[in-house]
PDB file of C-alpha atoms in Angstrom:
ATOM      1  CA  MET A 295      19.691  -9.588  15.816  1.00 60.00           C
ATOM      2  CA  GLN A 296      16.278  -8.961  17.364  1.00 69.00           C
ATOM      3  CA  LEU A 297      13.352  -7.899  14.873  1.00 75.00           C
ATOM      4  CA  THR A 298      10.071  -6.260  16.041  1.00 81.00           C
ATOM      5  CA  VAL A 299       6.950  -8.561  15.423  1.00 83.00           C
ATOM      6  CA  ALA A 300       4.650  -5.931  17.116  1.00 87.00           C
ATOM      7  CA  ARG A 301       4.493  -2.633  19.358  1.00 90.00           C
ATOM      8  CA  ILE A 302       2.418  -2.532  22.331  1.00 92.00           C
ATOM      9  CA  GLY A 303      -0.432   0.236  22.203  1.00 91.00           C
ATOM     10  CA  ARG A 304      -3.140   1.511  24.550  1.00 92.00           C
ATOM     11  CA  ALA A 305      -4.538  -0.512  27.485  1.00 91.00           C
ATOM     12  CA  HIS A 306      -8.082  -1.972  26.906  1.00 90.00           C
ATOM     13  CA  GLY A 307     -10.212  -2.772  29.770  1.00 85.00           C
ATOM     14  CA  LEU A 308      -9.276  -2.765  33.618  1.00 87.00           C
ATOM     15  CA  ARG A 309      -7.453  -6.692  33.377  1.00 87.00           C
ATOM     16  CA  GLY A 310      -4.171  -6.121  31.799  1.00 89.00           C
ATOM     17  CA  GLU A 311      -5.475  -6.120  28.161  1.00 93.00           C
ATOM     18  CA  VAL A 312      -3.363  -4.204  25.420  1.00 95.00           C
ATOM     19  CA  ALA A 313      -3.605  -3.418  21.673  1.00 93.00           C
ATOM     20  CA  LEU A 314      -0.925  -4.463  19.413  1.00 92.00           C
ATOM     21  CA  ASP A 315       0.413  -2.643  16.392  1.00 87.00           C
ATOM     22  CA  LEU A 316       1.472  -5.572  14.377  1.00 84.00           C
ATOM     23  CA  ARG A 317       4.682  -5.801  12.288  1.00 80.00           C
ATOM     24  CA  THR A 318       4.157  -9.716  11.476  1.00 78.00           C
ATOM     25  CA  ASP A 319       2.484 -11.340   8.753  1.00 74.00           C
ATOM     26  CA  THR A 320       1.871 -14.427  11.059  1.00 79.00           C
ATOM     27  CA  PRO A 321       0.362 -13.003  14.289  1.00 85.00           C
ATOM     28  CA  HIS A 322      -1.599 -16.286  14.921  1.00 87.00           C
ATOM     29  CA  GLU A 323       2.111 -18.201  15.288  1.00 85.00           C
ATOM     30  CA  ARG A 324       3.921 -15.189  16.880  1.00 87.00           C
ATOM     31  CA  PHE A 325       1.209 -14.673  19.673  1.00 89.00           C
ATOM     32  CA  ALA A 326       0.145 -18.188  20.468  1.00 90.00           C
ATOM     33  CA  VAL A 327      -1.053 -18.585  24.035  1.00 92.00           C
ATOM     34  CA  GLY A 328       2.200 -19.570  25.845  1.00 92.00           C
ATOM     35  CA  THR A 329       4.615 -17.986  23.686  1.00 90.00           C
ATOM     36  CA  ARG A 330       7.245 -16.107  25.635  1.00 93.00           C
ATOM     37  CA  LEU A 331       8.298 -13.101  24.016  1.00 92.00           C
ATOM     38  CA  GLN A 332      11.606 -10.552  24.621  1.00 90.00           C
ATOM     39  CA  THR A 333      10.926  -6.966  24.797  1.00 90.00           C
ATOM     40  CA  GLU A 334      12.714  -3.779  24.013  1.00 88.00           C
ATOM     41  CA  PRO A 335      13.266  -2.241  26.380  1.00 91.00           C
ATOM     42  CA  ALA A 336      14.630  -5.662  27.883  1.00 88.00           C
ATOM     43  CA  SER A 337      13.586  -4.373  31.133  1.00 90.00           C
ATOM     44  CA  ALA A 338      10.059  -4.351  30.382  1.00 88.00           C
ATOM     45  CA  GLY A 339       9.925  -8.145  29.822  1.00 83.00           C
ATOM     46  CA  PRO A 340       9.722 -11.088  28.944  1.00 93.00           C
ATOM     47  CA  LEU A 341       6.216 -11.225  28.509  1.00 94.00           C
ATOM     48  CA  THR A 342       4.077 -14.443  28.149  1.00 93.00           C
ATOM     49  CA  VAL A 343       1.246 -14.672  26.370  1.00 93.00           C
ATOM     50  CA  GLU A 344      -1.905 -15.619  28.037  1.00 93.00           C
ATOM     51  CA  ARG A 345      -4.596 -14.692  26.046  1.00 93.00           C
ATOM     52  CA  THR A 346      -5.421 -13.356  22.405  1.00 92.00           C
ATOM     53  CA  ARG A 347      -8.458 -11.882  20.535  1.00 92.00           C
ATOM     54  CA  VAL A 348      -9.093 -10.260  17.577  1.00 90.00           C
ATOM     55  CA  GLN A 349     -11.850  -7.782  17.077  1.00 89.00           C
ATOM     56  CA  GLN A 350     -12.274  -5.700  13.584  1.00 87.00           C
ATOM     57  CA  ASP A 351      -8.804  -6.881  12.492  1.00 84.00           C
ATOM     58  CA  ARG A 352      -7.265  -5.444  15.570  1.00 88.00           C
ATOM     59  CA  TRP A 353      -5.126  -7.727  17.983  1.00 91.00           C
ATOM     60  CA  PHE A 354      -5.535  -7.720  21.712  1.00 94.00           C
ATOM     61  CA  VAL A 355      -3.184  -9.520  24.154  1.00 94.00           C
ATOM     62  CA  THR A 356      -3.142 -10.258  27.786  1.00 93.00           C
ATOM     63  CA  PHE A 357       0.378 -11.322  29.188  1.00 94.00           C
ATOM     64  CA  ALA A 358       0.677 -13.356  32.216  1.00 93.00           C
ATOM     65  CA  GLU A 359       3.001 -10.927  33.854  1.00 94.00           C
ATOM     66  CA  VAL A 360       0.273  -8.019  33.682  1.00 92.00           C
ATOM     67  CA  HIS A 361      -2.726  -8.137  35.913  1.00 91.00           C
ATOM     68  CA  ASP A 362      -4.404  -4.614  35.871  1.00 92.00           C
ATOM     69  CA  ARG A 363      -4.761  -1.691  33.749  1.00 93.00           C
ATOM     70  CA  THR A 364      -2.003   0.250  35.178  1.00 93.00           C
ATOM     71  CA  GLY A 365       0.490  -2.415  34.449  1.00 90.00           C
ATOM     72  CA  ALA A 366      -0.908  -2.589  30.892  1.00 91.00           C
ATOM     73  CA  GLU A 367      -0.573   1.328  30.553  1.00 93.00           C
ATOM     74  CA  SER A 368       3.507   1.111  31.323  1.00 92.00           C
ATOM     75  CA  LEU A 369       3.899  -1.298  28.326  1.00 94.00           C
ATOM     76  CA  ARG A 370       2.806   1.616  26.025  1.00 92.00           C
ATOM     77  CA  GLY A 371       5.457   1.730  23.422  1.00 91.00           C
ATOM     78  CA  VAL A 372       7.256  -1.388  24.199  1.00 93.00           C
ATOM     79  CA  GLU A 373       8.300  -3.616  21.226  1.00 90.00           C
ATOM     80  CA  LEU A 374       7.931  -7.196  21.146  1.00 91.00           C
ATOM     81  CA  VAL A 375      10.855  -8.829  19.533  1.00 86.00           C
ATOM     82  CA  VAL A 376      12.478 -12.142  18.129  1.00 83.00           C
ATOM     83  CA  GLU A 377      15.902 -13.203  17.040  1.00 76.00           C
ATOM     84  CA  ALA A 378      16.250 -12.704  13.344  1.00 65.00           C
ATOM     85  CA  ALA A 379      16.758 -16.313  13.006  1.00 58.00           C
ATOM     86  CA  GLU A 380      13.493 -17.096  14.123  1.00 47.00           C
ATOM     87  CA  SER A 381      11.885 -14.833  11.426  1.00 48.00           C
ATOM     88  CA  ASP A 382      11.157 -16.841   8.229  1.00 52.00           C
ATOM     89  CA  GLU A 383       8.101 -14.865   6.894  1.00 51.00           C
ATOM     90  CA  ASP A 384       7.982 -14.698   2.985  1.00 53.00           C
ATOM     91  CA  ASP A 385       7.690 -11.207   1.497  1.00 56.00           C
ATOM     92  CA  ALA A 386       8.575  -9.658   4.688  1.00 63.00           C
ATOM     93  CA  TRP A 387      11.471  -7.368   4.919  1.00 71.00           C
ATOM     94  CA  TYR A 388      12.701  -5.180   7.931  1.00 69.00           C
ATOM     95  CA  PRO A 389      14.366  -1.667   8.028  1.00 75.00           C
ATOM     96  CA  HIS A 390      17.693  -2.704   8.132  1.00 76.00           C
ATOM     97  CA  GLU A 391      17.210  -5.100   5.023  1.00 81.00           C
ATOM     98  CA  LEU A 392      15.652  -2.321   3.075  1.00 85.00           C
ATOM     99  CA  ALA A 393      18.142   0.708   4.163  1.00 87.00           C
ATOM    100  CA  GLY A 394      20.551   1.274   1.181  1.00 91.00           C
ATOM    101  CA  LEU A 395      19.010  -0.434  -1.521  1.00 91.00           C
ATOM    102  CA  ARG A 396      18.924   1.023  -4.839  1.00 93.00           C
ATOM    103  CA  ALA A 397      15.582   2.276  -6.229  1.00 93.00           C
ATOM    104  CA  GLU A 398      14.990   1.568  -9.932  1.00 93.00           C
ATOM    105  CA  HIS A 399      12.050   2.466 -12.156  1.00 93.00           C
ATOM    106  CA  VAL A 400      10.505  -0.521 -13.927  1.00 91.00           C
ATOM    107  CA  ASP A 401      11.915   1.235 -16.971  1.00 92.00           C
ATOM    108  CA  GLY A 402      15.468   0.629 -15.715  1.00 90.00           C
ATOM    109  CA  ARG A 403      16.058   4.422 -14.547  1.00 90.00           C
ATOM    110  CA  LEU A 404      17.840   4.997 -11.243  1.00 93.00           C
ATOM    111  CA  LEU A 405      15.341   6.849  -9.105  1.00 93.00           C
ATOM    112  CA  GLY A 406      17.346   6.946  -5.861  1.00 93.00           C
ATOM    113  CA  GLU A 407      18.282   5.223  -2.662  1.00 94.00           C
ATOM    114  CA  ILE A 408      15.783   3.540   0.068  1.00 92.00           C
ATOM    115  CA  VAL A 409      17.034   5.103   3.721  1.00 92.00           C
ATOM    116  CA  GLY A 410      14.202   3.432   5.832  1.00 87.00           C
ATOM    117  CA  LEU A 411      10.877   2.265   6.252  1.00 85.00           C
ATOM    118  CA  GLU A 412       7.935   3.979   8.177  1.00 82.00           C
ATOM    119  CA  HIS A 413       5.047   2.082   9.705  1.00 76.00           C
ATOM    120  CA  LEU A 414       2.313   4.042   9.084  1.00 72.00           C
ATOM    121  CA  PRO A 415      -1.639   3.029  10.276  1.00 67.00           C
ATOM    122  CA  ALA A 416      -2.568   2.249   6.699  1.00 68.00           C
ATOM    123  CA  HIS A 417       0.589   0.566   5.613  1.00 74.00           C
ATOM    124  CA  ASP A 418       4.256   0.578   5.537  1.00 81.00           C
ATOM    125  CA  MET A 419       6.171   3.390   3.581  1.00 85.00           C
ATOM    126  CA  LEU A 420       9.249   3.243   2.059  1.00 89.00           C
ATOM    127  CA  VAL A 421      11.460   6.210   2.624  1.00 91.00           C
ATOM    128  CA  LEU A 422      13.133   7.088  -0.789  1.00 92.00           C
ATOM    129  CA  ARG A 423      15.901   9.744  -1.165  1.00 93.00           C
ATOM    130  CA  GLU A 424      15.765  10.675  -4.905  1.00 92.00           C
ATOM    131  CA  THR A 425      18.905  11.436  -7.152  1.00 91.00           C
ATOM    132  CA  ASP A 426      18.158  15.100  -6.284  1.00 91.00           C
ATOM    133  CA  GLY A 427      18.021  14.765  -2.525  1.00 91.00           C
ATOM    134  CA  ALA A 428      14.180  14.959  -2.109  1.00 90.00           C
ATOM    135  CA  ARG A 429      12.679  12.569   0.538  1.00 92.00           C
ATOM    136  CA  THR A 430       9.574  10.996  -0.784  1.00 90.00           C
ATOM    137  CA  LEU A 431       7.539   8.402   0.800  1.00 91.00           C
ATOM    138  CA  VAL A 432       6.330   5.345  -1.200  1.00 90.00           C
ATOM    139  CA  PRO A 433       3.597   3.391  -0.242  1.00 88.00           C
ATOM    140  CA  PHE A 434       5.203  -0.318   0.301  1.00 86.00           C
ATOM    141  CA  VAL A 435       2.627  -2.262  -1.639  1.00 84.00           C
ATOM    142  CA  ARG A 436       2.907  -4.752  -4.538  1.00 84.00           C
ATOM    143  CA  ALA A 437       1.299  -2.686  -6.824  1.00 87.00           C
ATOM    144  CA  ILE A 438       4.062   0.176  -6.534  1.00 89.00           C
ATOM    145  CA  VAL A 439       6.970  -2.161  -5.476  1.00 89.00           C
ATOM    146  CA  PRO A 440       6.723  -5.151  -7.488  1.00 88.00           C
ATOM    147  CA  VAL A 441      10.367  -6.479  -6.679  1.00 90.00           C
ATOM    148  CA  VAL A 442      12.281  -6.309  -3.582  1.00 89.00           C
ATOM    149  CA  ASP A 443      15.835  -7.991  -4.461  1.00 88.00           C
ATOM    150  CA  VAL A 444      17.582  -7.666  -1.166  1.00 85.00           C
ATOM    151  CA  PRO A 445      20.748  -9.756  -2.533  1.00 86.00           C
ATOM    152  CA  GLY A 446      20.838  -7.896  -5.784  1.00 89.00           C
ATOM    153  CA  GLY A 447      21.022  -4.270  -3.703  1.00 90.00           C
ATOM    154  CA  ARG A 448      17.786  -3.076  -5.443  1.00 92.00           C
ATOM    155  CA  VAL A 449      13.812  -2.352  -5.141  1.00 92.00           C
ATOM    156  CA  VAL A 450      11.933  -1.703  -8.231  1.00 93.00           C
ATOM    157  CA  LEU A 451       9.043   0.788  -8.246  1.00 92.00           C
ATOM    158  CA  ASP A 452       6.378   1.527 -10.572  1.00 90.00           C
ATOM    159  CA  PRO A 453       5.203   4.818  -9.017  1.00 88.00           C
ATOM    160  CA  PRO A 454       1.763   6.330 -10.398  1.00 85.00           C
ATOM    161  CA  GLY A 455       2.429   9.833 -12.245  1.00 80.00           C
ATOM    162  CA  GLY A 456       2.892  12.257  -9.471  1.00 82.00           C
ATOM    163  CA  LEU A 457       3.979  10.105  -6.620  1.00 84.00           C
ATOM    164  CA  LEU A 458       7.608  11.086  -6.629  1.00 85.00           C
ATOM    165  CA  ALA A 459       8.939  14.527  -6.207  1.00 82.00           C
ATOM    166  CA  SER A 460      10.656  14.301  -9.447  1.00 81.00           C
ATOM    167  CA  ASP A 461       7.603  13.449 -11.545  1.00 77.00           C
ATOM    168  CA  ALA A 462       5.362  16.131  -9.685  1.00 72.00           C
ATOM    169  CA  ALA A 463       4.298  17.739 -13.077  1.00 68.00           C
ATOM    170  CA  ASN A 464       2.734  14.398 -14.027  1.00 68.00           C
ATOM    171  CA  LEU A 465       0.312  14.362 -10.990  1.00 68.00           C
ATOM    172  CA  VAL A 466      -3.305  13.320 -12.176  1.00 66.00           C
ATOM    173  CA  VAL A 467      -5.862  15.152 -10.068  1.00 67.00           C
ATOM    174  CA  SER A 468      -9.684  14.107 -10.714  1.00 66.00           C
ATOM    175  CA  ASP A 469     -12.188  16.787 -11.159  1.00 70.00           C
ATOM    176  CA  GLU A 470     -13.871  15.293  -7.834  1.00 72.00           C
ATOM    177  CA  THR A 471     -10.789  16.139  -6.107  1.00 62.00           C
ATOM    178  CA  ARG A 472     -10.462  19.365  -7.735  1.00 64.00           C
ATOM    179  CA  GLY A 473     -13.798  20.563  -6.667  1.00 66.00           C
ATOM    180  CA  THR A 474     -15.097  21.061 -10.436  1.00 59.00           C
ATOM    181  CA  ASP A 475     -18.564  20.050 -11.231  1.00 57.00           C
ATOM    182  CA  GLU A 476     -18.936  18.729 -14.808  1.00 55.00           C
ATOM    183  CA  GLY A 477     -22.507  18.094 -15.589  1.00 52.00           C
TER     184      GLY A 477
END
């Protein structure tokens, strides 16, 4: 099975450089100069990393097969993939591993089922189908998802009040957010 380690973003400059939307915790290893990466769709690759740079926590890559902006623009949206056996990152899970896991509250209550993973700009979000059928996005951060037990078929959630649709009555809103000025 192939797993996505990055999605190619916009072209940058005139010489074929592209921005990457990372899906890996080890970009220095995945995108080392000389690394040959398979693509999805396969017709876009394979691509060989010729040069990398990081600017303001954003990764930019030039591939040996792409020499100009037009070529770089044609790669936008292409996924860079590796075989699952090559993936040995700790604390890294992929959508196919998370889908179907039982979601439990830290107190043991059943909250629902994980039905997917969405990659958003700030961080990944678990897609939770709550027991009443409501769809809720849960930030996939350790403070809220302290346990991911794929072999055990579950994730444990410690959501703040009001995050889940079933807990909307406990939503805490600050005075600043409300727009009231006390003082």
